[in-house]
Amino acid sequence: MIELVIPQRMRDLGAFEVGRVLPFAKRRMVGPYIFFDRMGPKDMAPGLPREADVRPHPHIGLSTITYLFDGEITHRDSLGVEQPIRPGEVNWMTAGRGITHSERFETLREHGGRMDGIQAWVALPDDKEETDPGFWHYPADALPTLDEDGASGRLIAGRLAGVDSPVQVDSPQFYVHWRLRAGARVSLPAEYAERAVYVVGGEVDIDGQRIDEGSMAVLAAGKAVTIAANSDAVVMALGGEPVGPRYIDWNFVSSSKQRLEQARVDWAAGRMKLPDLDNDEFIPLPPRIGDTPPQPEPMS
């Protein structure tokens, strides 16, 4: 059964638009997943201006996941990591007590090409919110497959149907990428309290209801559902066990409003280390909504 369908809302980031799905007014989180953005798809010409890059910015209290269908992004962070990410690979960054990073489009700038992917945030459980920051990269062939007749699936993170991803997670969850041929059907088990399905491309039926491209269906608990492809389709399924209420302020996530305020103060005062290769620029702390017109948000 579908509880809610969330259509993506387009947001202009300058070089291209993103489709914001989570958080949503009627549904802030799905399991620990608190943020979900579709980047693109968009064809980029060579010579992309540097203003299109996402300059260094901070995070606390979450992990970020970058997963691409097309294109390439270069990640740099305050731990000294510089790592390109390509389609099918996973960049998993845990902010914990604090990290800063940037996202650069060096390859697209030089060669041009198509950009398309998903960026998500996973809220950390209470006992991990102030953990040490970390970064892990996983090549595409490290992810286990969940293949059925007419369907090709890859388990990005967590555990589903007895299969475990090597991607390190901090709470019970799952995140799957499925490609479905027209007429194919896959079953999503009822093993987590909260689950959702986002349609990247094509059209699917879930529990007899059509879900179009760019929409996320939030599922009721306690019942396995079948995802049936009406056309060739690409879907992302995600969810897990709730970690409790969380607050968001800009790029910060926490169970404590006081901790969010401290993060704002620390960033404004320059107390969060910048990436070594990006120490000449950063995104200033934006005003809170209602103070002055809000600034565009970085992707993750």
Tab-separated table of C-alpha atoms in Angstrom:
chain	number	residue	atom	x	y	z
A	1	MET	CA	0.000	0.000	0.000
A	2	ILE	CA	1.202	3.518	-0.825
A	3	GLU	CA	0.903	6.083	1.967
A	4	LEU	CA	2.064	9.134	0.027
A	5	VAL	CA	3.425	10.137	-3.377
A	6	ILE	CA	6.025	12.928	-3.317
A	7	PRO	CA	6.699	14.739	-6.619
A	8	GLN	CA	10.147	16.253	-6.932
A	9	ARG	CA	10.345	20.048	-6.680
A	10	MET	CA	12.833	21.715	-8.999
A	11	ARG	CA	15.523	23.963	-7.541
A	12	ASP	CA	17.946	26.035	-9.640
A	13	LEU	CA	21.596	25.652	-8.605
A	14	GLY	CA	22.949	27.762	-11.422
A	15	ALA	CA	24.637	25.238	-13.749
A	16	PHE	CA	21.618	22.943	-13.656
A	17	GLU	CA	18.456	22.162	-11.746
A	18	VAL	CA	17.990	19.496	-9.101
A	19	GLY	CA	14.776	17.740	-8.150
A	20	ARG	CA	14.287	17.912	-4.370
A	21	VAL	CA	12.255	15.006	-2.941
A	22	LEU	CA	13.223	14.803	0.747
A	23	PRO	CA	12.644	16.481	3.083
A	24	PHE	CA	8.954	17.061	2.298
A	25	ALA	CA	6.397	18.888	4.408
A	26	LYS	CA	4.299	15.765	4.937
A	27	ARG	CA	7.236	13.374	5.165
A	28	ARG	CA	10.553	14.569	6.522
A	29	MET	CA	12.379	11.228	6.485
A	30	VAL	CA	12.170	7.646	5.227
A	31	GLY	CA	14.015	5.494	7.739
A	32	PRO	CA	17.276	7.376	8.331
A	33	TYR	CA	17.149	9.024	4.863
A	34	ILE	CA	16.550	12.734	5.447
A	35	PHE	CA	17.587	14.294	2.123
A	36	PHE	CA	17.178	13.084	-1.471
A	37	ASP	CA	18.060	15.147	-4.562
A	38	ARG	CA	18.061	14.205	-8.252
A	39	MET	CA	20.897	15.951	-10.125
A	40	GLY	CA	19.995	16.349	-13.773
A	41	PRO	CA	19.753	14.795	-16.217
A	42	LYS	CA	21.441	17.484	-18.250
A	43	ASP	CA	23.854	17.534	-21.172
A	44	MET	CA	26.828	19.791	-20.450
A	45	ALA	CA	28.968	21.464	-23.092
A	46	PRO	CA	32.751	21.674	-22.598
A	47	GLY	CA	33.914	24.791	-20.821
A	48	LEU	CA	31.583	24.571	-17.825
A	49	PRO	CA	32.353	27.662	-15.699
A	50	ARG	CA	34.022	27.158	-12.328
A	51	GLU	CA	31.038	28.873	-10.740
A	52	ALA	CA	29.147	25.627	-11.405
A	53	ASP	CA	31.333	23.749	-8.898
A	54	VAL	CA	30.022	23.241	-5.386
A	55	ARG	CA	32.580	25.115	-3.275
A	56	PRO	CA	33.716	23.839	0.142
A	57	HIS	CA	30.894	23.643	2.677
A	58	PRO	CA	30.396	21.875	6.036
A	59	HIS	CA	28.281	19.031	7.406
A	60	ILE	CA	27.593	17.502	10.809
A	61	GLY	CA	25.459	14.598	12.043
A	62	LEU	CA	24.972	12.744	8.755
A	63	SER	CA	26.453	10.609	6.019
A	64	THR	CA	26.239	11.654	2.375
A	65	ILE	CA	25.899	9.254	-0.548
A	66	THR	CA	26.720	10.239	-4.110
A	67	TYR	CA	25.552	7.806	-6.801
A	68	LEU	CA	25.772	8.649	-10.509
A	69	PHE	CA	24.030	7.300	-13.595
A	70	ASP	CA	26.077	9.521	-15.968
A	71	GLY	CA	28.950	11.963	-15.637
A	72	GLU	CA	31.754	12.388	-13.128
A	73	ILE	CA	32.292	14.460	-9.968
A	74	THR	CA	35.564	15.065	-8.136
A	75	HIS	CA	35.198	14.969	-4.345
A	76	ARG	CA	37.660	16.772	-2.051
A	77	ASP	CA	37.360	16.905	1.727
A	78	SER	CA	39.018	18.118	4.915
A	79	LEU	CA	40.416	14.634	5.610
A	80	GLY	CA	42.707	15.084	2.606
A	81	VAL	CA	40.718	12.837	0.267
A	82	GLU	CA	40.458	13.629	-3.427
A	83	GLN	CA	38.318	11.046	-5.232
A	84	PRO	CA	36.509	11.102	-8.576
A	85	ILE	CA	33.197	9.275	-8.666
A	86	ARG	CA	31.844	7.663	-11.822
A	87	PRO	CA	28.576	5.901	-12.682
A	88	GLY	CA	27.782	2.937	-10.455
A	89	GLU	CA	30.420	3.784	-7.855
A	90	VAL	CA	29.709	4.897	-4.295
A	91	ASN	CA	31.219	7.812	-2.396
A	92	TRP	CA	30.116	7.494	1.238
A	93	MET	CA	31.155	10.369	3.505
A	94	THR	CA	30.350	10.410	7.212
A	95	ALA	CA	30.392	13.889	8.708
A	96	GLY	CA	29.887	12.988	12.361
A	97	ARG	CA	31.205	15.843	14.503
A	98	GLY	CA	32.179	17.785	11.390
A	99	ILE	CA	33.659	17.636	7.900
A	100	THR	CA	33.966	19.977	4.920
A	101	HIS	CA	34.048	19.030	1.239
A	102	SER	CA	33.659	20.303	-2.297
A	103	GLU	CA	32.337	18.817	-5.520
A	104	ARG	CA	34.073	19.693	-8.782
A	105	PHE	CA	33.095	18.992	-12.374
A	106	GLU	CA	36.615	18.784	-13.825
A	107	THR	CA	35.922	16.082	-16.425
A	108	LEU	CA	32.686	17.676	-17.633
A	109	ARG	CA	34.462	21.007	-17.800
A	110	GLU	CA	37.119	19.569	-20.100
A	111	HIS	CA	35.110	17.181	-22.247
A	112	GLY	CA	31.438	17.956	-21.693
A	113	GLY	CA	28.900	15.170	-21.324
A	114	ARG	CA	25.732	14.129	-19.547
A	115	MET	CA	25.258	14.667	-15.805
A	116	ASP	CA	22.721	12.580	-13.879
A	117	GLY	CA	22.667	11.132	-10.385
A	118	ILE	CA	21.287	11.066	-6.868
A	119	GLN	CA	22.621	12.658	-3.724
A	120	ALA	CA	21.181	11.540	-0.407
A	121	TRP	CA	21.819	12.214	3.266
A	122	VAL	CA	21.485	9.600	5.985
A	123	ALA	CA	20.941	10.893	9.524
A	124	LEU	CA	23.260	9.246	12.043
A	125	PRO	CA	21.806	7.527	15.133
A	126	ASP	CA	22.084	9.343	18.468
A	127	ASP	CA	25.246	7.537	19.580
A	128	LYS	CA	27.027	8.232	16.264
A	129	GLU	CA	26.135	11.886	15.686
A	130	GLU	CA	29.510	13.061	17.060
A	131	THR	CA	31.611	10.224	15.642
A	132	ASP	CA	34.895	10.941	13.866
A	133	PRO	CA	34.412	11.919	10.216
A	134	GLY	CA	35.353	9.448	7.490
A	135	PHE	CA	35.241	8.791	3.770
A	136	TRP	CA	34.961	5.519	1.818
A	137	HIS	CA	34.931	4.853	-1.913
A	138	TYR	CA	33.547	1.652	-3.428
A	139	PRO	CA	33.997	0.682	-7.106
A	140	ALA	CA	30.947	-0.421	-9.053
A	141	ASP	CA	31.971	-4.086	-9.115
A	142	ALA	CA	32.114	-4.189	-5.294
A	143	LEU	CA	28.340	-3.843	-4.978
A	144	PRO	CA	26.265	-7.049	-4.867
A	145	THR	CA	23.576	-7.694	-7.458
A	146	LEU	CA	19.863	-8.381	-6.959
A	147	ASP	CA	18.917	-9.724	-10.385
A	148	GLU	CA	15.558	-11.200	-11.350
A	149	ASP	CA	13.955	-11.987	-14.694
A	150	GLY	CA	14.000	-8.739	-16.650
A	151	ALA	CA	15.440	-6.778	-13.722
A	152	SER	CA	19.016	-5.876	-12.825
A	153	GLY	CA	19.548	-4.607	-9.280
A	154	ARG	CA	22.523	-3.364	-7.294
A	155	LEU	CA	22.510	-3.046	-3.504
A	156	ILE	CA	24.192	0.295	-2.864
A	157	ALA	CA	24.105	0.217	0.935
A	158	GLY	CA	22.714	-1.766	3.839
A	159	ARG	CA	20.999	-5.150	3.791
A	160	LEU	CA	18.017	-6.453	1.827
A	161	ALA	CA	16.593	-9.944	1.290
A	162	GLY	CA	19.580	-11.564	2.986
A	163	VAL	CA	22.135	-9.679	0.850
A	164	ASP	CA	24.661	-7.260	2.395
A	165	SER	CA	26.415	-4.333	0.727
A	166	PRO	CA	30.060	-3.722	1.685
A	167	VAL	CA	29.242	-0.027	2.146
A	168	GLN	CA	29.568	0.794	5.843
A	169	VAL	CA	26.338	2.015	7.467
A	170	ASP	CA	25.549	3.094	11.039
A	171	SER	CA	21.921	1.990	11.378
A	172	PRO	CA	19.598	-0.647	9.796
A	173	GLN	CA	18.804	0.488	6.246
A	174	PHE	CA	18.855	-0.367	2.535
A	175	TYR	CA	19.400	1.474	-0.736
A	176	VAL	CA	18.903	-0.250	-4.103
A	177	HIS	CA	19.262	0.711	-7.777
A	178	TRP	CA	17.076	-1.354	-10.147
A	179	ARG	CA	16.896	-1.288	-13.950
A	180	LEU	CA	13.687	-2.908	-15.194
A	181	ARG	CA	12.729	-3.948	-18.691
A	182	ALA	CA	9.128	-3.293	-19.739
A	183	GLY	CA	6.937	-5.931	-18.123
A	184	ALA	CA	9.477	-6.890	-15.442
A	185	ARG	CA	8.422	-7.176	-11.804
A	186	VAL	CA	10.479	-7.069	-8.603
A	187	SER	CA	9.391	-7.595	-5.010
A	188	LEU	CA	10.410	-5.246	-2.212
A	189	PRO	CA	10.292	-7.152	1.105
A	190	ALA	CA	8.554	-5.824	4.219
A	191	GLU	CA	11.618	-6.157	6.444
A	192	TYR	CA	11.939	-2.469	7.408
A	193	ALA	CA	9.532	-0.097	9.123
A	194	GLU	CA	9.902	2.595	6.455
A	195	ARG	CA	10.438	2.201	2.711
A	196	ALA	CA	10.096	4.277	-0.434
A	197	VAL	CA	10.550	3.920	-4.190
A	198	TYR	CA	11.732	6.771	-6.427
A	199	VAL	CA	11.264	6.534	-10.204
A	200	VAL	CA	14.373	7.780	-12.007
A	201	GLY	CA	13.054	7.037	-15.475
A	202	GLY	CA	10.074	5.380	-17.117
A	203	GLU	CA	6.859	4.448	-15.382
A	204	VAL	CA	5.981	1.735	-12.845
A	205	ASP	CA	2.945	0.409	-11.011
A	206	ILE	CA	3.131	-0.163	-7.265
A	207	ASP	CA	0.144	-1.780	-5.583
A	208	GLY	CA	-1.938	-0.923	-8.653
A	209	GLN	CA	-1.022	2.769	-8.632
A	210	ARG	CA	0.999	4.370	-11.418
A	211	ILE	CA	4.148	6.199	-10.306
A	212	ASP	CA	5.717	8.478	-12.897
A	213	GLU	CA	9.288	9.615	-13.424
A	214	GLY	CA	10.445	12.077	-10.769
A	215	SER	CA	8.070	10.890	-8.035
A	216	MET	CA	8.702	8.960	-4.820
A	217	ALA	CA	6.126	6.527	-3.433
A	218	VAL	CA	6.300	6.157	0.360
A	219	LEU	CA	5.087	2.689	1.329
A	220	ALA	CA	3.070	1.488	4.294
A	221	ALA	CA	4.797	-0.864	6.716
A	222	GLY	CA	4.244	-4.570	7.103
A	223	LYS	CA	3.605	-5.741	3.561
A	224	ALA	CA	5.850	-6.717	0.666
A	225	VAL	CA	5.083	-4.785	-2.513
A	226	THR	CA	5.615	-5.532	-6.180
A	227	ILE	CA	7.147	-2.961	-8.505
A	228	ALA	CA	5.917	-3.596	-12.059
A	229	ALA	CA	7.501	-1.775	-14.988
A	230	ASN	CA	5.004	-0.395	-17.529
A	231	SER	CA	7.960	0.633	-19.701
A	232	ASP	CA	11.710	0.300	-19.436
A	233	ALA	CA	12.320	1.911	-16.051
A	234	VAL	CA	14.955	2.815	-13.495
A	235	VAL	CA	14.031	3.001	-9.813
A	236	MET	CA	15.758	3.591	-6.488
A	237	ALA	CA	14.337	1.874	-3.397
A	238	LEU	CA	15.436	3.016	0.055
A	239	GLY	CA	14.503	3.028	3.704
A	240	GLY	CA	15.261	1.479	7.066
A	241	GLU	CA	14.514	1.861	10.723
A	242	PRO	CA	13.836	5.393	12.059
A	243	VAL	CA	16.616	7.055	14.066
A	244	GLY	CA	14.324	9.579	15.741
A	245	PRO	CA	13.399	13.195	14.965
A	246	ARG	CA	16.068	15.336	13.363
A	247	TYR	CA	16.475	19.061	12.718
A	248	ILE	CA	18.059	20.499	9.568
A	249	ASP	CA	19.756	23.878	9.316
A	250	TRP	CA	21.472	24.481	5.973
A	251	ASN	CA	23.920	21.523	5.629
A	252	PHE	CA	23.725	20.513	9.282
A	253	VAL	CA	21.616	17.671	10.724
A	254	SER	CA	21.202	16.973	14.433
A	255	SER	CA	18.830	15.770	17.128
A	256	SER	CA	19.700	19.007	19.001
A	257	LYS	CA	18.867	22.564	17.954
A	258	GLN	CA	21.690	23.772	20.196
A	259	ARG	CA	24.168	21.615	18.255
A	260	LEU	CA	22.970	23.154	15.005
A	261	GLU	CA	23.536	26.620	16.393
A	262	GLN	CA	27.059	25.676	17.472
A	263	ALA	CA	27.800	24.372	13.973
A	264	ARG	CA	26.643	27.666	12.455
A	265	VAL	CA	28.862	29.609	14.847
A	266	ASP	CA	31.855	27.359	14.134
A	267	TRP	CA	31.516	27.737	10.364
A	268	ALA	CA	31.027	31.499	10.515
A	269	ALA	CA	34.101	31.809	12.748
A	270	GLY	CA	36.291	29.728	10.437
A	271	ARG	CA	36.793	26.936	12.958
A	272	MET	CA	36.097	24.083	10.499
A	273	LYS	CA	39.085	22.975	8.418
A	274	LEU	CA	38.737	23.361	4.653
A	275	PRO	CA	39.900	20.749	2.108
A	276	ASP	CA	43.650	21.123	1.534
A	277	LEU	CA	43.218	21.655	-2.216
A	278	ASP	CA	40.335	24.092	-1.738
A	279	ASN	CA	41.565	26.437	0.973
A	280	ASP	CA	41.111	29.612	-1.073
A	281	GLU	CA	37.299	29.611	-1.254
A	282	PHE	CA	34.191	28.406	0.554
A	283	ILE	CA	30.432	28.935	0.738
A	284	PRO	CA	29.613	31.568	3.370
A	285	LEU	CA	27.041	30.808	6.038
A	286	PRO	CA	23.636	31.753	4.563
A	287	PRO	CA	21.109	33.658	6.632
A	288	ARG	CA	18.241	31.724	8.111
A	289	ILE	CA	15.074	31.763	6.044
A	290	GLY	CA	13.030	34.736	7.170
A	291	ASP	CA	16.065	36.932	7.945
A	292	THR	CA	16.854	37.841	4.317
A	293	PRO	CA	16.149	36.054	1.036
A	294	PRO	CA	17.709	32.559	1.285
A	295	GLN	CA	20.733	31.576	-0.785
A	296	PRO	CA	20.872	28.546	-3.115
A	297	GLU	CA	21.807	25.400	-1.235
A	298	PRO	CA	24.724	23.164	-2.246
A	299	MET	CA	23.792	19.702	-3.420
A	300	SER	CA	25.256	17.839	-0.475
